[in-house]
Amino acid sequence: MRDVLDELARRVDAGETVGVGTVVATFSSAPRPPGAAMLVGADGEVVGSVSGGCVEGAVYELAREVVAGGTPVLQRYGVSDDDAFAVGLTCGGIIDVYVEPVSSATFPQLPDVLASVRAGEPVAVATVVEHPEWVGRRLVVRADRVEGDVPSDRARDAVADDARGLLAAGRSGTLRYGPDGQRRGEGMAVFVNSFEPPPRMLVFGAIDFAAALARLGAFLGYRVTVCDARPVFATAGRFPEADEVVVDWPHRYLAAQAAAGEVDGRTVVAVLTHDPKFDVPLLEVALRLDLGYVGAMGSRRTHDDRLRRLREAGVTEDGLARLSSPIGLDLGARTPEETAVSIAAEVIALRWGGGGERLTRTDGAIHRAPGVV
């Protein structure tokens, strides 16, 4: 939804009623995760995707019908349906798509949600997608307040509490309750779309490999910072894809960011300096923090020397076990761009529990539950 939020707000602000399909649940090898969204404008234009092409045609038609009729629909697509091949979902997955008409009347909080997302403020939108009476009602949940039109205080409190939990974890998903918000029971399903600030990628070392990794990190949705103590190299002109370029000693900058609460379990730290006076003090700090990924560039000889220095500095074996060094997956990478792909591939594999093997040589599920990053 984040990818289409600006376009949705623009159209709604212009007075349109937009058909919006959102993936609210997935099973097996579904192609897109919960929260993936597709818009169908009044002019028939499509923005976004719910399945990478598998069921877009069916969702398009349903969105037009929903806008015309005004009633939201929760629709399942997948191999369990007799019509699976008719809608094109032949990859073995099952997805539940909630299709609704969105306008200034049905979603008056949309401008405030967009403002929070743009400001990097965590916010969750909880929409009732299944209920005898409340389908389409929604709550906007922040850390300090709740707004919306769910009529039951009990349901409102339960959904707000659980939505904050999902928001803190950076996850979107469907919650189930009894019809009045009972923790046990069924009859109400609520999809929580979490808009947490984007994860950070901190790249230390203002070198050509850092420029390539900054480009790829931005492409993957990270807020990228490049940091180096040498002002002649750490310039915005050399790293145009980075969100910020900082001149500071790497260990001092990371420690200050940690003290300010600016890094978390999703943060990627890539140490590309391969210079002991920079990387050892930096890794001392990084390996004591709860970060998603810590990788360091260098040869195997550099790696062995680095481990020796870190042990002498008091870093524990558990801390050292969290260090990805030499950094990246074995892709045979040589150029800065290829090396950036290797590093990004390792980050993705750790996040989703992948092994880095060629899929043609593996069995079992292709998609996994989130892992580390």
mmCIF file of C-alpha atoms in Angstrom:
data_model
loop_
_atom_site.group_PDB
_atom_site.id
_atom_site.type_symbol
_atom_site.label_atom_id
_atom_site.label_comp_id
_atom_site.label_asym_id
_atom_site.label_seq_id
_atom_site.Cartn_x
_atom_site.Cartn_y
_atom_site.Cartn_z
ATOM 1 C CA MET A 1 0.000 0.000 0.000
ATOM 2 C CA ARG A 2 2.870 2.378 0.694
ATOM 3 C CA ASP A 3 3.757 2.274 -3.025
ATOM 4 C CA VAL A 4 0.334 3.507 -4.125
ATOM 5 C CA LEU A 5 -0.573 5.764 -1.207
ATOM 6 C CA ASP A 6 0.448 9.031 -2.878
ATOM 7 C CA GLU A 7 -1.584 8.263 -6.010
ATOM 8 C CA LEU A 8 -4.573 7.178 -3.934
ATOM 9 C CA ALA A 9 -4.498 10.404 -1.920
ATOM 10 C CA ARG A 10 -4.158 12.503 -5.082
ATOM 11 C CA ARG A 11 -7.192 10.919 -6.688
ATOM 12 C CA VAL A 12 -9.327 11.022 -3.557
ATOM 13 C CA ASP A 13 -8.403 14.671 -3.007
ATOM 14 C CA ALA A 14 -9.595 15.364 -6.569
ATOM 15 C CA GLY A 15 -13.000 13.914 -5.677
ATOM 16 C CA GLU A 16 -12.632 10.443 -7.166
ATOM 17 C CA THR A 17 -13.912 7.197 -5.741
ATOM 18 C CA VAL A 18 -11.124 4.682 -6.297
ATOM 19 C CA GLY A 19 -11.391 0.908 -6.311
ATOM 20 C CA VAL A 20 -8.655 -0.495 -4.061
ATOM 21 C CA GLY A 21 -7.739 -4.176 -3.841
ATOM 22 C CA THR A 22 -5.465 -5.160 -0.932
ATOM 23 C CA VAL A 23 -3.923 -8.549 -0.200
ATOM 24 C CA VAL A 24 -5.028 -9.295 3.363
ATOM 25 C CA ALA A 25 -3.916 -12.930 3.708
ATOM 26 C CA THR A 26 -1.698 -15.364 1.819
ATOM 27 C CA PHE A 27 -1.243 -19.123 1.852
ATOM 28 C CA SER A 28 1.358 -21.391 0.255
ATOM 29 C CA SER A 29 3.464 -19.778 -2.508
ATOM 30 C CA ALA A 30 1.491 -16.569 -2.882
ATOM 31 C CA PRO A 31 3.325 -14.090 -5.132
ATOM 32 C CA ARG A 32 2.789 -10.881 -3.088
ATOM 33 C CA PRO A 33 2.725 -10.311 0.705
ATOM 34 C CA PRO A 34 -0.144 -8.940 2.833
ATOM 35 C CA GLY A 35 -0.479 -5.236 2.233
ATOM 36 C CA ALA A 36 0.250 -5.345 -1.498
ATOM 37 C CA ALA A 37 -2.335 -3.133 -3.192
ATOM 38 C CA MET A 38 -3.758 -2.221 -6.574
ATOM 39 C CA LEU A 39 -5.770 0.889 -7.457
ATOM 40 C CA VAL A 40 -8.340 1.192 -10.221
ATOM 41 C CA GLY A 41 -9.141 4.808 -10.996
ATOM 42 C CA ALA A 42 -12.316 6.262 -12.420
ATOM 43 C CA ASP A 43 -10.508 6.548 -15.759
ATOM 44 C CA GLY A 44 -9.679 2.822 -15.693
ATOM 45 C CA GLU A 45 -5.986 3.380 -14.974
ATOM 46 C CA VAL A 46 -4.332 0.715 -12.805
ATOM 47 C CA VAL A 47 -1.601 1.460 -10.270
ATOM 48 C CA GLY A 48 0.123 -1.229 -8.219
ATOM 49 C CA SER A 49 -0.251 -4.995 -8.101
ATOM 50 C CA VAL A 50 -1.736 -7.682 -5.860
ATOM 51 C CA SER A 51 -0.224 -10.750 -7.496
ATOM 52 C CA GLY A 52 2.509 -9.847 -9.929
ATOM 53 C CA GLY A 53 0.084 -10.351 -12.811
ATOM 54 C CA CYS A 54 -1.708 -13.566 -11.833
ATOM 55 C CA VAL A 55 -5.126 -12.226 -10.823
ATOM 56 C CA GLU A 56 -4.918 -8.560 -11.775
ATOM 57 C CA GLY A 57 -7.607 -8.919 -14.457
ATOM 58 C CA ALA A 58 -10.112 -10.430 -12.049
ATOM 59 C CA VAL A 59 -9.377 -7.856 -9.332
ATOM 60 C CA TYR A 60 -9.690 -5.065 -11.896
ATOM 61 C CA GLU A 61 -13.204 -6.149 -12.835
ATOM 62 C CA LEU A 62 -14.186 -6.643 -9.202
ATOM 63 C CA ALA A 63 -12.879 -3.191 -8.277
ATOM 64 C CA ARG A 64 -15.023 -1.578 -10.982
ATOM 65 C CA GLU A 65 -18.073 -3.477 -9.691
ATOM 66 C CA VAL A 66 -17.369 -2.480 -6.104
ATOM 67 C CA VAL A 67 -17.069 1.203 -7.004
ATOM 68 C CA ALA A 68 -20.342 1.025 -8.930
ATOM 69 C CA GLY A 69 -22.168 -0.822 -6.156
ATOM 70 C CA GLY A 70 -20.506 0.776 -3.141
ATOM 71 C CA THR A 71 -20.133 -2.494 -1.194
ATOM 72 C CA PRO A 72 -16.696 -3.918 -0.277
ATOM 73 C CA VAL A 73 -15.931 -7.559 -1.099
ATOM 74 C CA LEU A 74 -13.477 -10.054 0.389
ATOM 75 C CA GLN A 75 -12.488 -12.476 -2.385
ATOM 76 C CA ARG A 76 -10.227 -15.537 -2.336
ATOM 77 C CA TYR A 77 -8.152 -16.520 -5.353
ATOM 78 C CA GLY A 78 -6.137 -19.700 -5.576
ATOM 79 C CA VAL A 79 -5.796 -23.307 -6.534
ATOM 80 C CA SER A 80 -8.469 -24.314 -4.056
ATOM 81 C CA ASP A 81 -11.040 -22.557 -6.238
ATOM 82 C CA ASP A 82 -12.589 -24.240 -9.251
ATOM 83 C CA ASP A 83 -11.954 -21.028 -11.137
ATOM 84 C CA ALA A 84 -8.254 -20.783 -10.254
ATOM 85 C CA PHE A 85 -6.996 -21.245 -13.778
ATOM 86 C CA ALA A 86 -9.662 -18.911 -15.117
ATOM 87 C CA VAL A 87 -8.189 -16.052 -13.076
ATOM 88 C CA GLY A 88 -4.627 -17.112 -13.808
ATOM 89 C CA LEU A 89 -3.306 -18.041 -10.349
ATOM 90 C CA THR A 90 -1.461 -21.153 -11.441
ATOM 91 C CA CYS A 91 1.641 -20.778 -9.243
ATOM 92 C CA GLY A 92 0.167 -22.755 -6.368
ATOM 93 C CA GLY A 93 -0.612 -19.884 -4.026
ATOM 94 C CA ILE A 94 -3.802 -18.639 -2.428
ATOM 95 C CA ILE A 95 -4.527 -14.989 -1.663
ATOM 96 C CA ASP A 96 -7.408 -13.186 0.007
ATOM 97 C CA VAL A 97 -8.021 -9.786 -1.569
ATOM 98 C CA TYR A 98 -10.220 -7.159 0.060
ATOM 99 C CA VAL A 99 -11.654 -4.814 -2.568
ATOM 100 C CA GLU A 100 -13.267 -1.562 -1.439
ATOM 101 C CA PRO A 101 -14.351 1.823 -2.752
ATOM 102 C CA VAL A 102 -12.173 4.562 -1.258
ATOM 103 C CA SER A 103 -13.249 8.190 -1.229
ATOM 104 C CA SER A 104 -13.098 11.175 1.087
ATOM 105 C CA ALA A 105 -16.354 9.904 2.624
ATOM 106 C CA THR A 106 -15.208 6.324 3.245
ATOM 107 C CA PHE A 107 -11.684 7.225 4.365
ATOM 108 C CA PRO A 108 -11.664 10.768 5.803
ATOM 109 C CA GLN A 109 -8.443 10.060 7.736
ATOM 110 C CA LEU A 110 -6.447 9.429 4.544
ATOM 111 C CA PRO A 111 -4.715 12.860 4.432
ATOM 112 C CA ASP A 112 -3.544 12.476 8.031
ATOM 113 C CA VAL A 113 -2.296 8.945 7.360
ATOM 114 C CA LEU A 114 -0.348 10.164 4.338
ATOM 115 C CA ALA A 115 1.144 13.015 6.378
ATOM 116 C CA SER A 116 2.314 10.554 9.040
ATOM 117 C CA VAL A 117 3.852 8.236 6.445
ATOM 118 C CA ARG A 118 5.693 11.114 4.796
ATOM 119 C CA ALA A 119 6.960 12.306 8.183
ATOM 120 C CA GLY A 120 8.208 8.825 9.087
ATOM 121 C CA GLU A 121 5.757 8.510 11.980
ATOM 122 C CA PRO A 122 4.520 4.948 12.678
ATOM 123 C CA VAL A 123 0.810 4.543 11.890
ATOM 124 C CA ALA A 124 -1.443 1.549 11.283
ATOM 125 C CA VAL A 125 -4.745 1.391 9.419
ATOM 126 C CA ALA A 126 -7.042 -1.360 10.715
ATOM 127 C CA THR A 127 -9.964 -2.169 8.400
ATOM 128 C CA VAL A 128 -12.806 -4.543 9.189
ATOM 129 C CA VAL A 129 -12.893 -6.957 6.245
ATOM 130 C CA GLU A 130 -15.305 -9.539 7.652
ATOM 131 C CA HIS A 131 -18.242 -8.928 10.047
ATOM 132 C CA PRO A 132 -22.036 -9.222 10.032
ATOM 133 C CA GLU A 133 -22.434 -5.410 10.127
ATOM 134 C CA TRP A 134 -19.128 -3.513 10.212
ATOM 135 C CA VAL A 135 -17.342 -4.394 6.966
ATOM 136 C CA GLY A 136 -15.484 -1.316 5.730
ATOM 137 C CA ARG A 137 -15.218 0.421 9.090
ATOM 138 C CA ARG A 138 -11.675 1.280 10.091
ATOM 139 C CA LEU A 139 -9.409 2.559 12.844
ATOM 140 C CA VAL A 140 -6.258 4.628 12.437
ATOM 141 C CA VAL A 141 -3.906 3.586 15.221
ATOM 142 C CA ARG A 142 -0.903 5.527 16.487
ATOM 143 C CA ALA A 143 1.172 5.095 19.624
ATOM 144 C CA ASP A 144 -0.777 7.745 21.521
ATOM 145 C CA ARG A 145 -4.265 7.768 19.998
ATOM 146 C CA VAL A 146 -6.907 5.928 17.988
ATOM 147 C CA GLU A 147 -9.357 7.393 15.484
ATOM 148 C CA GLY A 148 -12.109 5.728 13.508
ATOM 149 C CA ASP A 149 -15.661 4.443 13.422
ATOM 150 C CA VAL A 150 -15.679 0.948 14.965
ATOM 151 C CA PRO A 151 -18.743 1.294 17.219
ATOM 152 C CA SER A 152 -17.787 -1.105 20.035
ATOM 153 C CA ASP A 153 -15.360 0.058 22.737
ATOM 154 C CA ARG A 154 -14.389 -3.541 23.395
ATOM 155 C CA ALA A 155 -13.542 -4.194 19.753
ATOM 156 C CA ARG A 156 -11.855 -0.827 19.429
ATOM 157 C CA ASP A 157 -9.570 -1.491 22.411
ATOM 158 C CA ALA A 158 -8.695 -5.036 21.294
ATOM 159 C CA VAL A 159 -7.896 -4.030 17.720
ATOM 160 C CA ALA A 160 -5.886 -0.972 18.793
ATOM 161 C CA ASP A 161 -3.798 -3.022 21.207
ATOM 162 C CA ASP A 162 -3.036 -5.746 18.657
ATOM 163 C CA ALA A 163 -2.444 -3.246 15.847
ATOM 164 C CA ARG A 164 0.202 -1.507 17.945
ATOM 165 C CA GLY A 165 1.906 -4.873 18.386
ATOM 166 C CA LEU A 166 1.982 -5.458 14.629
ATOM 167 C CA LEU A 167 3.172 -1.902 14.046
ATOM 168 C CA ALA A 168 6.027 -2.315 16.514
ATOM 169 C CA ALA A 169 7.076 -5.487 14.696
ATOM 170 C CA GLY A 170 6.792 -3.824 11.279
ATOM 171 C CA ARG A 171 4.220 -6.358 10.111
ATOM 172 C CA SER A 172 0.853 -6.222 8.363
ATOM 173 C CA GLY A 173 -1.698 -8.979 8.795
ATOM 174 C CA THR A 174 -5.241 -10.105 9.520
ATOM 175 C CA LEU A 175 -6.522 -10.365 13.105
ATOM 176 C CA ARG A 176 -9.581 -12.413 14.080
ATOM 177 C CA TYR A 177 -12.029 -11.846 16.914
ATOM 178 C CA GLY A 178 -15.530 -12.580 18.026
ATOM 179 C CA PRO A 179 -18.171 -10.220 16.605
ATOM 180 C CA ASP A 180 -17.736 -7.741 19.494
ATOM 181 C CA GLY A 181 -13.950 -7.956 19.664
ATOM 182 C CA GLN A 182 -13.773 -11.031 21.877
ATOM 183 C CA ARG A 183 -10.275 -12.488 22.004
ATOM 184 C CA ARG A 184 -11.734 -15.921 21.471
ATOM 185 C CA GLY A 185 -14.333 -16.574 18.863
ATOM 186 C CA GLU A 186 -14.919 -15.762 15.243
ATOM 187 C CA GLY A 187 -17.098 -13.492 13.197
ATOM 188 C CA MET A 188 -14.820 -10.477 12.749
ATOM 189 C CA ALA A 189 -11.639 -10.208 10.691
ATOM 190 C CA VAL A 190 -9.571 -6.995 10.724
ATOM 191 C CA PHE A 191 -6.711 -6.300 8.341
ATOM 192 C CA VAL A 192 -3.957 -4.161 9.868
ATOM 193 C CA ASN A 193 -1.806 -2.304 7.350
ATOM 194 C CA SER A 194 1.328 -1.126 9.144
ATOM 195 C CA PHE A 195 3.190 1.934 7.915
ATOM 196 C CA GLU A 196 6.347 1.925 9.977
ATOM 197 C CA PRO A 197 9.320 4.108 8.960
ATOM 198 C CA PRO A 198 11.493 2.418 6.327
ATOM 199 C CA PRO A 199 14.392 0.344 7.678
ATOM 200 C CA ARG A 200 17.849 1.886 7.697
ATOM 201 C CA MET A 201 20.966 0.830 5.858
ATOM 202 C CA LEU A 202 24.163 2.311 7.293
ATOM 203 C CA VAL A 203 27.087 2.034 4.888
ATOM 204 C CA PHE A 204 30.471 2.838 6.415
ATOM 205 C CA GLY A 205 33.322 3.706 4.075
ATOM 206 C CA ALA A 206 32.979 6.258 1.272
ATOM 207 C CA ILE A 207 34.294 4.073 -1.532
ATOM 208 C CA ASP A 208 32.987 2.959 -4.919
ATOM 209 C CA PHE A 209 31.519 -0.211 -3.388
ATOM 210 C CA ALA A 210 29.545 2.008 -1.009
ATOM 211 C CA ALA A 211 28.097 3.997 -3.910
ATOM 212 C CA ALA A 212 26.871 0.802 -5.561
ATOM 213 C CA LEU A 213 25.399 -0.522 -2.303
ATOM 214 C CA ALA A 214 23.683 2.811 -1.616
ATOM 215 C CA ARG A 215 21.950 2.584 -5.000
ATOM 216 C CA LEU A 216 20.774 -0.953 -4.352
ATOM 217 C CA GLY A 217 19.755 -0.216 -0.759
ATOM 218 C CA ALA A 218 17.583 2.684 -1.910
ATOM 219 C CA PHE A 219 16.048 0.444 -4.577
ATOM 220 C CA LEU A 220 15.145 -2.121 -1.894
ATOM 221 C CA GLY A 221 13.381 0.521 0.201
ATOM 222 C CA TYR A 222 16.012 1.293 2.830
ATOM 223 C CA ARG A 223 16.785 4.766 4.146
ATOM 224 C CA VAL A 224 20.467 4.821 3.281
ATOM 225 C CA THR A 225 23.192 6.662 5.183
ATOM 226 C CA VAL A 226 26.818 6.703 4.051
ATOM 227 C CA CYS A 227 29.296 7.590 6.803
ATOM 228 C CA ASP A 228 33.040 8.204 6.646
ATOM 229 C CA ALA A 229 35.454 10.254 8.734
ATOM 230 C CA ARG A 230 37.161 11.685 5.635
ATOM 231 C CA PRO A 231 35.304 14.788 4.377
ATOM 232 C CA VAL A 232 37.062 14.766 1.004
ATOM 233 C CA PHE A 233 35.396 11.440 0.183
ATOM 234 C CA ALA A 234 32.102 11.678 2.102
ATOM 235 C CA THR A 235 30.227 14.097 -0.146
ATOM 236 C CA ALA A 236 26.645 14.119 -1.363
ATOM 237 C CA GLY A 237 27.844 14.424 -4.947
ATOM 238 C CA ARG A 238 29.600 11.059 -4.761
ATOM 239 C CA PHE A 239 26.541 9.322 -3.275
ATOM 240 C CA PRO A 240 23.445 10.842 -4.915
ATOM 241 C CA GLU A 241 21.240 7.835 -4.097
ATOM 242 C CA ALA A 242 21.959 8.009 -0.352
ATOM 243 C CA ASP A 243 19.410 9.783 1.831
ATOM 244 C CA GLU A 244 22.229 11.347 3.822
ATOM 245 C CA VAL A 245 26.021 11.462 3.823
ATOM 246 C CA VAL A 246 27.668 11.966 7.208
ATOM 247 C CA VAL A 247 31.210 13.003 8.036
ATOM 248 C CA ASP A 248 32.040 11.419 11.391
ATOM 249 C CA TRP A 249 34.053 8.611 12.929
ATOM 250 C CA PRO A 250 31.958 5.520 12.179
ATOM 251 C CA HIS A 251 31.917 4.091 15.717
ATOM 252 C CA ARG A 252 30.974 7.457 17.184
ATOM 253 C CA TYR A 253 28.161 7.972 14.683
ATOM 254 C CA LEU A 254 26.670 4.496 15.238
ATOM 255 C CA ALA A 255 26.852 4.843 19.026
ATOM 256 C CA ALA A 256 25.061 8.201 18.828
ATOM 257 C CA GLN A 257 22.363 6.767 16.548
ATOM 258 C CA ALA A 258 21.831 3.858 18.945
ATOM 259 C CA ALA A 259 21.586 6.199 21.937
ATOM 260 C CA ALA A 260 18.971 8.236 20.082
ATOM 261 C CA GLY A 261 16.900 5.144 19.233
ATOM 262 C CA GLU A 262 17.509 5.556 15.505
ATOM 263 C CA VAL A 263 18.533 1.927 14.824
ATOM 264 C CA ASP A 264 16.590 -1.265 15.462
ATOM 265 C CA GLY A 265 16.297 -4.937 14.626
ATOM 266 C CA ARG A 266 15.716 -4.151 10.949
ATOM 267 C CA THR A 267 18.846 -2.015 10.539
ATOM 268 C CA VAL A 268 21.537 -3.150 8.098
ATOM 269 C CA VAL A 269 25.140 -2.170 8.854
ATOM 270 C CA ALA A 270 27.695 -2.694 6.074
ATOM 271 C CA VAL A 271 31.314 -1.994 7.022
ATOM 272 C CA LEU A 272 33.263 -1.434 3.823
ATOM 273 C CA THR A 273 36.288 0.379 5.265
ATOM 274 C CA HIS A 274 38.494 -2.751 5.764
ATOM 275 C CA ASP A 275 40.838 -0.574 7.822
ATOM 276 C CA PRO A 276 41.369 -1.669 11.458
ATOM 277 C CA LYS A 277 41.378 1.856 12.848
ATOM 278 C CA PHE A 278 37.854 2.328 11.470
ATOM 279 C CA ASP A 279 36.232 -1.070 11.399
ATOM 280 C CA VAL A 280 37.320 -2.593 14.719
ATOM 281 C CA PRO A 281 35.923 0.224 16.936
ATOM 282 C CA LEU A 282 32.813 0.307 14.734
ATOM 283 C CA LEU A 283 32.216 -3.442 14.967
ATOM 284 C CA GLU A 284 32.735 -3.324 18.731
ATOM 285 C CA VAL A 285 29.676 -1.058 18.852
ATOM 286 C CA ALA A 286 27.645 -2.822 16.159
ATOM 287 C CA LEU A 287 28.014 -6.353 17.527
ATOM 288 C CA ARG A 288 26.696 -5.271 20.920
ATOM 289 C CA LEU A 289 23.497 -3.840 19.410
ATOM 290 C CA ASP A 290 20.298 -5.598 18.353
ATOM 291 C CA LEU A 291 20.688 -5.031 14.608
ATOM 292 C CA GLY A 292 19.278 -6.990 11.705
ATOM 293 C CA TYR A 293 22.553 -7.462 9.848
ATOM 294 C CA VAL A 294 26.206 -6.607 10.395
ATOM 295 C CA GLY A 295 28.594 -7.355 7.544
ATOM 296 C CA ALA A 296 32.234 -6.400 6.995
ATOM 297 C CA MET A 297 34.231 -6.377 3.770
ATOM 298 C CA GLY A 298 37.716 -7.800 3.485
ATOM 299 C CA SER A 299 39.791 -10.794 2.508
ATOM 300 C CA ARG A 300 39.898 -13.931 4.598
ATOM 301 C CA ARG A 301 43.249 -12.790 5.988
ATOM 302 C CA THR A 302 41.680 -9.455 6.928
ATOM 303 C CA HIS A 303 38.774 -11.319 8.481
ATOM 304 C CA ASP A 304 41.048 -13.466 10.663
ATOM 305 C CA ASP A 305 42.991 -10.407 11.812
ATOM 306 C CA ARG A 306 39.736 -8.578 12.494
ATOM 307 C CA LEU A 307 38.414 -11.417 14.650
ATOM 308 C CA ARG A 308 41.629 -11.434 16.665
ATOM 309 C CA ARG A 309 41.393 -7.700 17.299
ATOM 310 C CA LEU A 310 37.705 -7.919 18.227
ATOM 311 C CA ARG A 311 38.383 -10.708 20.721
ATOM 312 C CA GLU A 312 41.126 -8.620 22.255
ATOM 313 C CA ALA A 313 38.621 -5.785 22.528
ATOM 314 C CA GLY A 314 36.271 -8.034 24.518
ATOM 315 C CA VAL A 315 33.660 -8.925 21.903
ATOM 316 C CA THR A 316 32.072 -12.265 22.846
ATOM 317 C CA GLU A 317 31.884 -15.344 20.645
ATOM 318 C CA ASP A 318 28.110 -14.870 20.433
ATOM 319 C CA GLY A 319 28.722 -11.376 19.113
ATOM 320 C CA LEU A 320 31.280 -12.571 16.607
ATOM 321 C CA ALA A 321 28.863 -15.250 15.379
ATOM 322 C CA ARG A 322 26.532 -12.451 14.249
ATOM 323 C CA LEU A 323 29.180 -10.949 11.981
ATOM 324 C CA SER A 324 28.853 -11.655 8.251
ATOM 325 C CA SER A 325 32.459 -11.594 7.129
ATOM 326 C CA PRO A 326 33.663 -11.801 4.448
ATOM 327 C CA ILE A 327 30.511 -9.929 3.513
ATOM 328 C CA GLY A 328 27.927 -11.190 1.008
ATOM 329 C CA LEU A 329 27.009 -14.439 -0.716
ATOM 330 C CA ASP A 330 29.315 -16.446 -2.963
ATOM 331 C CA LEU A 331 28.186 -15.133 -6.354
ATOM 332 C CA GLY A 332 31.662 -14.756 -7.800
ATOM 333 C CA ALA A 333 31.138 -10.974 -7.694
ATOM 334 C CA ARG A 334 33.999 -8.736 -8.831
ATOM 335 C CA THR A 335 32.713 -5.259 -9.684
ATOM 336 C CA PRO A 336 31.243 -2.842 -7.106
ATOM 337 C CA GLU A 337 27.797 -3.395 -8.570
ATOM 338 C CA GLU A 338 28.094 -7.179 -8.469
ATOM 339 C CA THR A 339 29.415 -6.989 -4.907
ATOM 340 C CA ALA A 340 26.440 -4.830 -3.904
ATOM 341 C CA VAL A 341 24.120 -7.515 -5.303
ATOM 342 C CA SER A 342 26.027 -10.126 -3.298
ATOM 343 C CA ILE A 343 25.595 -8.137 -0.078
ATOM 344 C CA ALA A 344 21.925 -7.420 -0.749
ATOM 345 C CA ALA A 345 21.334 -11.091 -1.533
ATOM 346 C CA GLU A 346 22.749 -12.075 1.857
ATOM 347 C CA VAL A 347 20.562 -9.506 3.616
ATOM 348 C CA ILE A 348 17.466 -10.812 1.821
ATOM 349 C CA ALA A 349 18.357 -14.440 2.535
ATOM 350 C CA LEU A 350 18.761 -13.731 6.255
ATOM 351 C CA ARG A 351 15.546 -11.726 6.361
ATOM 352 C CA TRP A 352 13.429 -14.476 4.850
ATOM 353 C CA GLY A 353 15.343 -17.546 5.964
ATOM 354 C CA GLY A 354 16.731 -18.402 2.537
ATOM 355 C CA GLY A 355 19.804 -20.528 2.057
ATOM 356 C CA GLY A 356 21.274 -18.760 -0.960
ATOM 357 C CA GLU A 357 21.107 -21.910 -3.110
ATOM 358 C CA ARG A 358 19.860 -22.027 -6.681
ATOM 359 C CA LEU A 359 16.130 -22.761 -6.536
ATOM 360 C CA THR A 360 16.491 -25.389 -9.226
ATOM 361 C CA ARG A 361 18.570 -27.419 -6.737
ATOM 362 C CA THR A 362 16.173 -27.122 -3.801
ATOM 363 C CA ASP A 363 12.834 -28.603 -2.812
ATOM 364 C CA GLY A 364 9.980 -27.307 -0.671
ATOM 365 C CA ALA A 365 8.451 -23.872 -0.274
ATOM 366 C CA ILE A 366 9.917 -20.968 -2.210
ATOM 367 C CA HIS A 367 8.569 -18.300 0.145
ATOM 368 C CA ARG A 368 9.292 -18.387 3.874
ATOM 369 C CA ALA A 369 8.302 -16.535 7.028
ATOM 370 C CA PRO A 370 10.467 -13.539 7.972
ATOM 371 C CA GLY A 371 13.826 -14.361 9.479
ATOM 372 C CA VAL A 372 16.386 -12.000 10.938
ATOM 373 C CA VAL A 373 16.485 -8.718 9.023
#
